[in-house]
Short mmCIF file of C-alpha atoms in Angstrom, two decimals:
data_model
loop_
_atom_site.label_atom_id
_atom_site.label_comp_id
_atom_site.label_asym_id
_atom_site.label_seq_id
_atom_site.Cartn_x
_atom_site.Cartn_y
_atom_site.Cartn_z
CA MET U 466 30.99 -7.54 17.16
CA LYS U 467 33.29 -10.53 17.01
CA ILE U 468 32.62 -12.92 14.13
CA GLN U 469 32.20 -15.95 16.47
CA ARG U 470 29.36 -14.23 18.43
CA TYR U 471 27.77 -13.11 15.15
CA LEU U 472 27.83 -16.67 13.85
CA GLU U 473 26.09 -17.85 16.96
CA GLU U 474 23.45 -15.13 16.60
CA ILE U 475 22.77 -16.30 13.03
CA ARG U 476 22.59 -19.94 14.06
CA ASN U 477 20.08 -19.12 16.78
CA LEU U 478 17.71 -17.10 14.56
CA LYS U 479 15.77 -20.18 13.50
CA ASN U 480 14.49 -20.47 17.05
CA LEU U 481 13.15 -16.92 17.29
CA THR U 482 10.01 -15.11 16.27
CA LEU U 483 11.12 -11.89 14.58
CA ASP U 484 9.43 -8.62 13.66
CA LYS U 485 9.01 -8.41 9.88
CA ASN U 486 10.76 -5.70 7.89
CA PRO U 487 8.58 -4.64 4.93
CA ASP U 488 11.62 -3.52 2.86
CA LEU U 489 13.27 -6.84 3.42
CA GLU U 490 10.11 -8.75 2.52
CA ASN U 491 9.86 -6.87 -0.79
CA ILE U 492 13.50 -7.53 -1.62
CA VAL U 493 13.11 -11.27 -0.75
CA ASP U 494 10.09 -11.45 -3.07
CA ASP U 495 12.27 -10.00 -5.86
CA ILE U 496 15.06 -12.51 -5.12
CA VAL U 497 12.72 -15.47 -5.23
CA SER U 498 11.34 -14.35 -8.62
CA ASN U 499 14.90 -14.45 -10.04
CA GLU U 500 15.73 -17.66 -11.89
CA SER U 501 19.42 -17.91 -11.07
CA ASN U 502 19.41 -18.30 -7.28
CA ILE U 503 21.62 -20.12 -4.86
CA GLU U 504 19.84 -21.75 -1.94
CA PHE U 505 21.47 -23.09 1.22
CA THR U 506 20.78 -23.55 4.89
CA VAL U 507 22.68 -21.90 7.66
CA GLU U 508 23.88 -25.34 8.67
CA ASP U 509 25.21 -25.97 5.12
CA PHE U 510 27.29 -22.83 5.51
CA PHE U 511 28.73 -23.94 8.83
CA GLU U 512 29.35 -27.60 7.89
CA ASN U 513 32.22 -27.88 5.40
CA GLU U 514 30.18 -26.40 2.56
CA LYS U 515 31.37 -22.81 3.09
CA LEU U 516 34.09 -22.86 0.39
CA LYS U 517 31.79 -24.40 -2.21
CA LEU U 518 29.02 -21.93 -1.37
CA VAL U 519 31.35 -18.96 -1.48
CA SER U 520 32.63 -20.05 -4.87
CA LYS U 521 29.04 -20.37 -6.18
CA ILE U 522 28.13 -17.00 -4.77
CA GLU U 523 31.17 -15.42 -6.41
CA GLN U 524 30.14 -16.81 -9.77
CA ASN U 525 26.46 -15.94 -9.35
CA LEU U 526 27.11 -12.34 -8.34
CA ASN U 527 30.24 -11.87 -10.45
CA LEU U 528 32.01 -10.54 -7.35
CA ALA U 529 35.27 -11.76 -5.85
CA PHE U 530 35.50 -12.95 -2.27
CA THR U 531 38.24 -11.41 -0.21
CA GLU U 532 39.28 -12.45 3.25
CA GLU U 533 40.94 -9.15 4.05
CA GLU U 534 38.88 -7.15 6.52
CA ASN U 535 40.94 -3.99 6.56
CA THR U 536 42.60 -2.72 3.46
CA ASN U 537 43.84 0.67 2.55
CA LEU U 538 43.21 0.45 -1.16
CA CYS U 539 41.17 3.53 -2.03
CA PHE U 540 37.49 2.94 -1.29
CA ILE U 541 37.50 -0.84 -1.73
CA ASN U 542 35.59 -1.49 1.48
CA SER U 543 34.14 1.96 2.09
CA THR U 544 30.46 2.26 2.87
CA GLU U 545 30.57 5.41 0.74
CA LEU U 546 31.31 3.37 -2.41
CA ARG U 547 28.13 2.87 -4.43
CA SER U 548 27.17 -0.81 -4.71
CA GLU U 549 27.47 -0.91 -8.49
CA TYR U 550 31.18 -0.18 -8.16
CA LYS U 551 31.94 -2.83 -5.55
CA GLN U 552 33.85 -5.75 -7.06
CA SER U 553 34.32 -7.95 -4.02
CA PHE U 554 32.59 -9.03 -0.81
CA ARG U 555 33.95 -10.13 2.54
CA LEU U 556 32.84 -12.67 5.16
CA ASN U 557 31.11 -9.93 7.15
CA ASP U 558 29.14 -8.94 4.07
CA LEU U 559 27.95 -12.52 3.57
CA LEU U 560 27.09 -12.86 7.26
CA ASP U 561 25.18 -9.58 7.17
CA TYR U 562 23.26 -10.91 4.17
CA MET U 563 22.51 -14.17 5.96
CA TYR U 564 21.45 -12.34 9.13
CA ALA U 565 19.05 -10.10 7.21
CA PHE U 566 17.62 -12.95 5.15
CA ALA U 567 17.09 -14.97 8.32
CA HIS U 568 14.75 -12.18 9.46
CA SER U 569 12.42 -12.78 6.48
CA SER U 570 9.16 -14.70 6.59
CA LEU U 571 10.43 -16.92 3.75
CA TYR U 572 13.34 -18.03 5.96
CA SER U 573 11.02 -18.78 8.86
CA LYS U 574 9.05 -21.09 6.56
CA SER U 575 11.85 -22.73 4.59
CA GLN U 576 14.96 -22.30 6.75
CA LYS U 577 16.87 -21.50 3.51
CA ILE U 578 19.01 -18.51 2.59
CA ILE U 579 18.58 -17.53 -1.05
CA ILE U 580 21.06 -15.35 -2.95
CA GLY U 581 20.14 -14.08 -6.40
CA SER U 582 22.41 -12.72 -9.11
CA ASP U 583 21.62 -9.04 -8.79
CA THR U 584 24.48 -7.33 -6.97
CA GLU U 585 22.46 -4.21 -6.11
CA VAL U 586 19.90 -6.42 -4.35
CA PHE U 587 22.74 -8.29 -2.59
CA TRP U 588 24.18 -5.06 -1.24
CA ASN U 589 20.76 -3.81 -0.18
CA VAL U 590 20.26 -6.97 1.90
CA VAL U 591 23.79 -6.65 3.30
CA LYS U 592 22.89 -3.09 4.45
CA ILE U 593 19.75 -4.29 6.14
CA GLY U 594 21.72 -7.06 7.91
CA SER U 595 24.38 -4.59 8.99
CA ASP U 596 21.69 -2.32 10.42
CA LEU U 597 20.03 -5.26 12.22
CA LYS U 598 23.41 -6.38 13.61
CA LYS U 599 23.86 -2.97 15.30
CA LYS U 600 20.73 -3.72 17.38
CA ILE U 601 22.23 -6.90 18.88
#
């Protein structure tokens, strides 16, 4: 899917009633209980705040942001690489996270995306978002 279409799908989620994913709801509950969270709206992300937010996310997760989508360096972007060994995230990873989080009941109430500091939780939400994206 092209990134522009995916961005529009994420923007339009606030207008939809979505089926709840129990795994996602449990993960979101865990994220909310974490004290070092970053909160932002989808509109914040799209309106000139993206670079500031990405920097905060990098610091919070202790992961580097990379703009390269396709790289041939070992398993750097492989889905086979276990999450605890991943040291960077890409725009698609962040969008998958946002897409998944936007399917949560918390998002439907608050219209906020929340990212905690646990990288394993981050990658679990990214996986859920990636799976949901395949259904579009």
